[in-house]
Amino acid sequence: MSRNFASTAPALAANTFARPQSAPMYSSTGLDVWTMMNQVAASVDAVNLGQGFMSFPPKDFIKRAAQEAFTEDANNQYAPPRGRPRLLEQLAARFAEKLGRPIDPGSEVSVHAGANEALLSAFTAFLEHGKGQEAILIEPAFDQYTPNVLMAGGKPVYVPLRVCASKDPATNTISSSDWKLDYTELEAAITANTRILVLNTPHNPVGKVFARDELEAIATITQRHNLLVISDEVYEHLTYATDHVSIATLPGMWERTITVGSAGKLFGVTGWRVGWAIGPAELIHPTLSAHTRIVFTTNTPLQEGVASAFVQATSNGFFDSQRVEYERRRDRLMAIFDDVGLPYVVPDGAYYLLVNAAAIKIPDTYEFPDFIKERGPNFKLVYFFIKEFGVSGIPPTEFYSAEHKALANDYIRFAFCKTDEGLEDASKRLQKLKLYLQSSS
């Protein structure tokens, strides 16, 4: 005989129980800057030079590599957590050449679900919850670094790059090399709780490629204080008349460096989400252990696609031709801002241009929505730029802690990983900008 439990259960008032509450870190998070500015751009059909995704397709050989990988039945099942053997071997060979030392694919390489997950895995492996352990972030810092450190139980500590005092970026174009790290300020930020220093070179969004002497100064400090260096080098293939040096190549630094890279940036396939970590076994083993608990493994077919793309790229000159194409796009975007009269930071690497828009006069009566006003003057500047000129960028204050946001209030970050047609469209739209320039006299 069946019983109707529902009919015998006492009725409960709708508000009898408290409702589940999320952790403060996530409940208080506003709309992310990428979604926000993309929505504003879409509202006026703006040319999107904001987010750093490519608006042109990958080369055919790269797409074929992925397509062919999907046809192999074994490639549609789990990969080993460390990564597919073929990709591990390709990465070991590439970094053995770059770093000037043999790399063991079975112990000194791990494959991740994008560079961001590699970073999170490294933070998780080397920061402990509840112990107040700190990670130094050099600002402007990619906006994922801070939440990753916090998720791993650490405390972010910020040290900014500063423009040389002899330069006036509001009136003159400057070099990304004019953004300097104050080593006294860096060392003063280190405490007994500091465990990690995060380095990003080539740098997003400044475009700075740290010179060897700068890396040597950083290396000396990290060795003196026994810090792990997590070196985010996802743009290592995009430098312009400047050599990229990995800090892991400096004496005594291989032993304390995890180098992070990305197939998305390397091959122009940001949606593939394949990244990696390279370093000594004693650093990669715990990073891999954390990766195994975070995502377990990285998708199999696109690992095989990346491995095949590496094989072909070494013989077809892809990386050299890609660098030439990006340098041409960089030069075109710089010429566009030369024409409209705004100074900028000449990037030696990556694919971003920081434009100083201090000379733009926004009318005092201009109306901004509340979601922009609450984010400060830099968001207002970028919003005005998008709505009035139809070209979108990203407010670089998002790459700063509250303490240092004012350093970026006059800047807008633009990406030049875009089609020639998109850049030319932007050029035409930006002519209207000249109407809003303040006299420097």
Coordinates of C-alpha atoms in Angstrom, one line a residue:
M1 CA 0.0 0.0 0.0
S2 CA 1.5 3.3 -1.0
R3 CA 1.7 6.3 1.3
N4 CA 1.2 9.9 0.3
F5 CA 4.1 11.5 2.3
A6 CA 3.4 14.9 0.8
S7 CA -0.1 15.0 2.2
T8 CA 1.1 14.2 5.8
A9 CA 4.0 16.6 5.9
P10 CA 3.4 19.8 7.9
A11 CA 3.1 22.9 5.8
L12 CA 6.1 25.2 6.2
A13 CA 6.1 28.9 5.8
A14 CA 8.1 30.1 2.8
N15 CA 10.5 32.0 5.1
T16 CA 11.0 29.3 7.8
F17 CA 14.6 28.7 6.8
A18 CA 17.4 31.1 6.1
R19 CA 18.6 31.2 2.5
P20 CA 22.1 30.1 1.5
Q21 CA 24.6 32.9 1.3
S22 CA 27.6 33.0 -1.0
A23 CA 31.2 33.9 0.1
P24 CA 31.7 37.7 0.3
M25 CA 34.5 37.5 -2.3
Y26 CA 31.9 36.5 -5.0
S27 CA 28.7 38.1 -3.8
S28 CA 30.3 41.5 -3.9
T29 CA 31.8 41.2 -7.3
G30 CA 30.4 43.6 -9.9
L31 CA 30.2 43.1 -13.6
D32 CA 33.6 42.3 -15.0
V33 CA 35.3 45.0 -17.1
W34 CA 35.4 42.8 -20.2
T35 CA 31.6 42.1 -20.3
M36 CA 30.8 45.7 -19.3
M37 CA 32.8 47.4 -22.0
N38 CA 31.8 44.8 -24.6
Q39 CA 28.1 45.6 -23.8
V40 CA 28.7 49.3 -24.1
A41 CA 30.6 48.7 -27.4
A42 CA 27.7 46.6 -28.8
S43 CA 25.2 49.3 -27.9
V44 CA 26.8 51.6 -30.5
D45 CA 28.2 49.0 -32.8
A46 CA 31.7 50.2 -31.9
V47 CA 35.0 48.9 -33.4
N48 CA 36.2 46.6 -30.7
L49 CA 39.8 47.3 -29.9
G50 CA 39.2 46.4 -26.2
Q51 CA 39.4 42.8 -25.3
G52 CA 42.6 41.0 -26.5
F53 CA 41.0 38.4 -28.8
M54 CA 41.9 38.2 -32.4
S55 CA 39.3 39.5 -34.9
F56 CA 41.0 37.5 -37.7
P57 CA 41.0 33.7 -38.2
P58 CA 43.9 31.4 -37.2
K59 CA 46.2 30.3 -40.0
D60 CA 44.8 27.3 -41.9
F61 CA 47.5 24.9 -40.7
I62 CA 46.5 25.6 -37.1
K63 CA 42.8 25.0 -37.7
R64 CA 43.6 21.8 -39.7
A65 CA 45.7 20.6 -36.7
A66 CA 42.6 20.8 -34.5
Q67 CA 40.3 19.3 -37.0
E68 CA 42.5 16.3 -37.6
A69 CA 42.9 15.7 -33.9
F70 CA 39.2 15.4 -33.5
T71 CA 39.0 12.5 -36.0
E72 CA 41.2 10.3 -33.9
D73 CA 39.0 8.3 -31.6
A74 CA 41.5 8.2 -28.7
N75 CA 41.7 12.0 -28.7
N76 CA 38.1 12.2 -27.5
Q77 CA 38.8 10.7 -24.0
Y78 CA 40.6 12.0 -20.9
A79 CA 44.2 13.0 -21.3
P80 CA 46.7 12.3 -18.5
P81 CA 46.6 15.2 -15.9
R82 CA 50.2 16.2 -16.8
G83 CA 49.3 16.4 -20.5
R84 CA 49.4 14.5 -23.8
P85 CA 52.9 13.0 -24.4
R86 CA 53.2 14.6 -27.8
L87 CA 52.5 18.1 -26.5
L88 CA 54.8 17.6 -23.5
E89 CA 57.6 16.6 -25.8
Q90 CA 57.1 19.6 -28.1
L91 CA 57.0 22.0 -25.1
A92 CA 60.2 20.4 -23.7
A93 CA 62.0 20.8 -27.0
R94 CA 60.8 24.4 -27.4
F95 CA 61.8 25.5 -23.9
A96 CA 65.1 23.6 -23.9
E97 CA 66.1 25.8 -26.8
K98 CA 64.7 29.0 -25.2
L99 CA 66.1 28.4 -21.7
G100 CA 69.4 26.8 -22.8
R101 CA 69.0 23.7 -20.8
P102 CA 67.5 20.2 -21.2
I103 CA 63.9 20.0 -20.1
D104 CA 62.4 16.6 -19.0
P105 CA 58.9 16.4 -20.5
G106 CA 57.9 13.8 -17.8
S107 CA 58.7 16.0 -14.8
E108 CA 59.4 19.6 -15.8
V109 CA 56.4 20.4 -17.9
S110 CA 52.6 20.4 -17.1
V111 CA 49.8 21.3 -19.5
H112 CA 46.9 23.4 -18.2
A113 CA 43.4 24.7 -19.1
G114 CA 44.9 28.0 -20.3
A115 CA 47.7 30.1 -18.8
N116 CA 45.2 31.4 -16.2
E117 CA 44.7 27.9 -14.8
A118 CA 48.4 27.3 -14.7
L119 CA 48.7 30.5 -12.6
L120 CA 45.9 29.5 -10.3
S121 CA 47.5 26.0 -9.9
A122 CA 50.9 27.5 -9.0
F123 CA 49.4 29.9 -6.5
T124 CA 47.3 27.1 -5.0
A125 CA 50.4 24.9 -4.7
F126 CA 52.6 27.5 -3.0
L127 CA 50.3 29.5 -0.8
E128 CA 48.6 28.2 2.3
H129 CA 45.2 29.3 3.6
G130 CA 45.1 31.0 7.0
K131 CA 48.8 31.8 7.2
G132 CA 48.8 35.3 5.7
Q133 CA 51.2 34.4 3.0
E134 CA 51.8 37.1 0.4
A135 CA 52.4 37.4 -3.3
I136 CA 53.9 40.5 -4.9
L137 CA 52.1 41.8 -8.0
I138 CA 53.8 44.4 -10.2
E139 CA 51.2 46.9 -11.4
P140 CA 49.5 47.3 -13.7
A141 CA 48.8 43.6 -13.2
F142 CA 46.5 41.4 -15.3
D143 CA 43.1 41.4 -13.5
Q144 CA 43.1 37.6 -12.9
Y145 CA 46.2 37.7 -10.7
T146 CA 44.5 39.2 -7.6
P147 CA 41.5 36.9 -7.5
N148 CA 43.7 33.9 -8.1
V149 CA 46.0 34.8 -5.2
L150 CA 42.9 35.3 -3.0
M151 CA 41.3 32.0 -4.1
A152 CA 44.6 30.3 -3.1
G153 CA 44.4 31.8 0.3
G154 CA 47.1 34.4 -0.2
K155 CA 47.3 38.1 0.2
P156 CA 48.2 40.2 -2.8
V157 CA 50.8 43.0 -2.2
Y158 CA 51.2 45.6 -5.0
V159 CA 54.2 47.4 -6.3
P160 CA 53.6 49.7 -9.3
L161 CA 55.7 50.4 -12.3
R162 CA 56.2 54.2 -12.6
V163 CA 56.9 56.4 -15.6
C164 CA 60.3 58.1 -15.4
A165 CA 60.1 61.4 -13.7
S166 CA 61.8 63.1 -16.7
K167 CA 58.9 62.1 -19.0
D168 CA 55.6 63.7 -19.5
P169 CA 53.2 61.0 -20.9
A170 CA 50.3 63.4 -21.1
T171 CA 51.9 65.5 -23.8
N172 CA 54.6 63.2 -25.4
T173 CA 54.7 59.7 -26.7
I174 CA 57.0 57.6 -24.5
S175 CA 58.6 54.1 -24.7
S176 CA 57.3 51.2 -22.6
S177 CA 60.9 51.0 -21.3
D178 CA 60.2 54.3 -19.6
W179 CA 58.0 52.5 -17.1
K180 CA 60.4 51.4 -14.3
L181 CA 60.3 49.3 -11.3
D182 CA 61.7 50.9 -8.1
Y183 CA 63.8 48.2 -6.5
T184 CA 63.9 49.9 -3.2
E185 CA 60.1 50.1 -3.2
L186 CA 59.9 46.4 -4.3
E187 CA 62.2 45.3 -1.5
A188 CA 60.3 47.4 1.1
A189 CA 57.1 45.5 0.2
I190 CA 58.7 42.1 1.0
T191 CA 57.9 40.8 4.5
A192 CA 58.6 37.5 6.4
N193 CA 55.2 36.3 4.9
T194 CA 56.1 37.0 1.2
R195 CA 56.3 33.8 -0.8
I196 CA 55.9 34.7 -4.5
L197 CA 56.7 37.4 -6.9
V198 CA 54.7 37.5 -10.2
L199 CA 56.5 38.8 -13.2
N200 CA 54.8 39.5 -16.6
T201 CA 57.1 40.0 -19.5
P202 CA 56.3 41.0 -22.2
H203 CA 53.9 43.0 -20.2
N204 CA 50.1 43.5 -20.5
P205 CA 49.0 46.3 -20.8
V206 CA 52.2 48.4 -20.9
G207 CA 54.0 46.4 -23.6
K208 CA 57.2 46.6 -21.5
V209 CA 59.8 43.9 -22.2
F210 CA 62.0 43.7 -19.1
A211 CA 65.7 44.1 -20.0
R212 CA 68.3 41.8 -18.7
D213 CA 69.7 44.2 -16.2
E214 CA 66.2 44.7 -14.8
L215 CA 65.7 41.0 -14.5
E216 CA 69.0 40.6 -12.8
A217 CA 68.0 43.2 -10.2
I218 CA 64.7 41.3 -9.6
A219 CA 66.6 38.0 -9.5
T220 CA 68.9 39.3 -6.8
I221 CA 66.0 40.4 -4.6
T222 CA 64.1 37.1 -5.0
Q223 CA 67.2 35.1 -4.2
R224 CA 67.9 37.2 -1.2
H225 CA 64.4 36.7 0.2
N226 CA 63.9 33.1 -1.1
L227 CA 60.9 33.9 -3.3
L228 CA 59.3 31.8 -5.9
V229 CA 59.0 33.7 -9.2
I230 CA 55.9 32.9 -11.3
S231 CA 56.8 34.4 -14.7
D232 CA 53.9 35.0 -17.0
E233 CA 55.4 35.0 -20.5
V234 CA 52.3 34.4 -22.7
Y235 CA 53.5 37.1 -25.1
E236 CA 57.1 35.8 -25.4
H237 CA 56.8 35.4 -29.2
L238 CA 55.7 39.0 -29.8
T239 CA 58.5 41.4 -29.3
Y240 CA 59.5 44.3 -31.7
A241 CA 63.2 45.0 -32.2
T242 CA 63.7 43.9 -28.5
D243 CA 65.0 40.6 -27.2
H244 CA 62.8 38.7 -24.8
V245 CA 64.8 37.2 -21.9
S246 CA 63.2 34.6 -19.6
I247 CA 64.2 35.2 -16.0
A248 CA 64.6 31.4 -15.6
T249 CA 67.8 31.7 -17.8
L250 CA 69.6 33.9 -15.2
P251 CA 72.1 32.2 -12.8
G252 CA 70.3 30.6 -9.8
M253 CA 66.8 31.4 -11.2
W254 CA 65.8 28.1 -12.9
E255 CA 65.5 26.6 -9.4
R256 CA 63.0 29.2 -8.3
T257 CA 61.0 30.0 -11.4
I258 CA 57.8 28.6 -12.9
T259 CA 57.4 29.9 -16.5
V260 CA 53.8 30.1 -17.8
G261 CA 52.8 30.2 -21.4
S262 CA 49.7 30.0 -23.6
A263 CA 48.8 28.4 -26.9
G264 CA 45.9 30.9 -27.2
K265 CA 48.4 33.8 -27.4
L266 CA 51.1 31.9 -29.3
F267 CA 48.8 30.6 -32.1
G268 CA 46.0 33.2 -32.0
V269 CA 43.4 30.6 -30.6
T270 CA 42.3 32.1 -27.3
G271 CA 39.3 29.9 -27.2
W272 CA 41.3 26.6 -27.1
R273 CA 42.3 27.2 -23.5
V274 CA 45.6 25.3 -23.6
G275 CA 48.5 26.6 -21.5
W276 CA 51.5 25.2 -19.7
A277 CA 54.0 25.6 -16.8
I278 CA 57.7 24.9 -17.2
G279 CA 60.1 24.6 -14.3
P280 CA 62.2 22.2 -12.1
A281 CA 60.4 19.0 -11.0
E282 CA 60.2 20.2 -7.4
L283 CA 58.1 23.2 -8.5
I284 CA 56.1 21.5 -11.3
H285 CA 55.1 18.5 -9.2
P286 CA 53.0 20.5 -6.6
T287 CA 51.6 22.7 -9.4
L288 CA 50.5 19.6 -11.2
S289 CA 49.0 18.2 -8.0
A290 CA 46.9 21.4 -7.6
H291 CA 45.9 21.3 -11.3
T292 CA 44.7 17.7 -10.9
R293 CA 42.3 18.9 -8.1
I294 CA 41.2 22.0 -9.9
V295 CA 40.3 20.7 -13.3
F296 CA 41.9 17.2 -13.4
T297 CA 43.0 17.4 -17.0
T298 CA 43.0 19.6 -20.1
N299 CA 41.0 18.8 -23.1
T300 CA 42.6 16.1 -25.2
P301 CA 41.9 17.0 -28.9
L302 CA 43.2 20.6 -28.7
Q303 CA 46.3 19.4 -26.9
E304 CA 47.0 17.3 -29.9
G305 CA 46.1 20.2 -32.2
V306 CA 48.7 22.4 -30.4
A307 CA 51.3 19.7 -30.6
S308 CA 50.8 19.4 -34.3
A309 CA 50.8 23.2 -34.8
F310 CA 54.2 23.4 -33.0
V311 CA 55.6 20.7 -35.3
Q312 CA 54.5 22.6 -38.4
A313 CA 55.4 26.1 -37.1
T314 CA 59.0 25.1 -36.6
S315 CA 59.3 24.5 -40.3
N316 CA 57.0 27.0 -42.0
G317 CA 58.3 30.2 -40.4
F318 CA 55.0 31.0 -38.7
F319 CA 56.4 32.7 -35.6
D320 CA 58.6 35.1 -37.6
S321 CA 55.9 36.0 -40.0
Q322 CA 53.4 36.5 -37.2
R323 CA 55.8 38.9 -35.5
V324 CA 56.1 41.0 -38.7
E325 CA 52.3 41.1 -39.1
Y326 CA 51.8 42.2 -35.5
E327 CA 54.5 44.9 -35.7
R328 CA 52.7 46.3 -38.8
R329 CA 49.4 46.4 -36.9
R330 CA 51.1 48.1 -34.0
D331 CA 52.7 50.7 -36.3
R332 CA 49.3 51.4 -38.0
L333 CA 47.5 51.9 -34.7
M334 CA 50.3 54.2 -33.5
A335 CA 50.0 56.2 -36.7
I336 CA 46.2 56.6 -36.1
F337 CA 46.8 58.2 -32.7
D338 CA 49.6 60.3 -34.1
D339 CA 47.1 61.7 -36.6
V340 CA 44.4 62.5 -34.0
G341 CA 47.0 64.0 -31.6
L342 CA 47.0 61.7 -28.6
P343 CA 50.3 60.4 -27.2
Y344 CA 50.8 56.8 -26.2
V345 CA 53.3 54.3 -24.9
V346 CA 55.2 52.5 -27.7
P347 CA 55.0 48.8 -26.8
D348 CA 58.1 46.7 -27.2
G349 CA 56.1 43.5 -26.8
A350 CA 52.6 42.0 -26.6
Y351 CA 49.7 43.5 -28.6
Y352 CA 48.3 46.4 -26.6
L353 CA 48.7 50.2 -26.9
L354 CA 48.3 52.4 -23.9
V355 CA 47.0 55.8 -25.1
N356 CA 47.1 58.8 -22.8
A357 CA 43.8 60.7 -23.3
A358 CA 44.3 63.4 -20.7
A359 CA 43.9 66.0 -23.5
I360 CA 40.3 64.9 -24.1
K361 CA 37.8 67.4 -22.6
I362 CA 34.5 65.6 -21.6
P363 CA 31.6 68.1 -21.4
D364 CA 30.7 68.9 -17.8
T365 CA 27.1 68.1 -18.5
Y366 CA 27.8 64.7 -20.0
E367 CA 25.6 62.0 -18.4
F368 CA 27.0 58.7 -17.3
P369 CA 25.0 55.6 -16.1
D370 CA 25.4 54.7 -12.5
F371 CA 27.3 51.5 -13.3
I372 CA 30.0 53.7 -14.9
K373 CA 30.0 56.5 -12.4
E374 CA 30.6 54.1 -9.5
R375 CA 33.8 52.8 -11.1
G376 CA 35.6 56.2 -11.2
P377 CA 37.0 58.7 -13.8
N378 CA 38.9 56.2 -15.9
F379 CA 35.7 54.2 -16.6
K380 CA 34.0 57.5 -17.5
L381 CA 36.8 58.3 -20.0
V382 CA 36.5 54.9 -21.7
Y383 CA 32.7 55.0 -21.7
F384 CA 32.8 58.5 -23.3
F385 CA 35.4 57.3 -25.9
I386 CA 33.2 54.3 -26.9
K387 CA 29.8 56.2 -27.0
E388 CA 31.1 59.3 -28.8
F389 CA 33.8 57.9 -31.1
G390 CA 32.6 54.4 -31.7
V391 CA 35.9 52.7 -30.8
S392 CA 36.1 50.6 -27.7
G393 CA 39.0 50.2 -25.3
I394 CA 39.6 48.9 -21.7
P395 CA 40.1 51.1 -18.6
P396 CA 43.5 50.1 -17.3
T397 CA 42.6 51.1 -13.7
E398 CA 41.1 47.6 -13.7
F399 CA 44.8 46.4 -13.6
Y400 CA 45.5 48.4 -10.4
S401 CA 44.8 48.1 -6.7
A402 CA 42.7 50.9 -5.1
E403 CA 45.9 52.5 -3.8
H404 CA 47.4 53.0 -7.2
K405 CA 44.4 53.4 -9.6
A406 CA 45.1 57.1 -10.0
L407 CA 48.3 56.2 -11.9
A408 CA 46.1 55.0 -14.8
N409 CA 43.2 57.5 -14.8
D410 CA 44.3 59.2 -18.1
Y411 CA 45.0 56.0 -20.1
I412 CA 42.9 53.7 -22.3
R413 CA 44.2 50.3 -23.4
F414 CA 43.6 49.3 -27.0
A415 CA 44.4 45.9 -28.6
F416 CA 45.9 45.7 -32.1
C417 CA 45.3 42.0 -32.6
K418 CA 42.6 43.1 -35.1
T419 CA 42.0 43.1 -38.8
D420 CA 43.3 45.8 -41.1
E421 CA 39.7 46.7 -41.9
G422 CA 38.9 47.1 -38.3
L423 CA 41.9 49.4 -37.7
E424 CA 41.0 51.5 -40.8
D425 CA 37.4 51.8 -39.5
A426 CA 38.7 53.0 -36.2
S427 CA 40.9 55.5 -37.9
K428 CA 37.9 57.1 -39.6
R429 CA 35.8 57.2 -36.5
L430 CA 38.5 58.7 -34.4
Q431 CA 38.6 61.8 -36.5
K432 CA 35.8 63.1 -34.4
L433 CA 38.1 63.0 -31.4
K434 CA 39.9 66.2 -32.6
L435 CA 36.8 68.2 -31.6
Y436 CA 37.3 67.3 -28.0
L437 CA 41.0 68.0 -27.6
Q438 CA 42.0 70.6 -25.0
S439 CA 44.8 73.1 -25.9
S440 CA 48.1 72.3 -24.2
S441 CA 48.9 76.0 -24.0

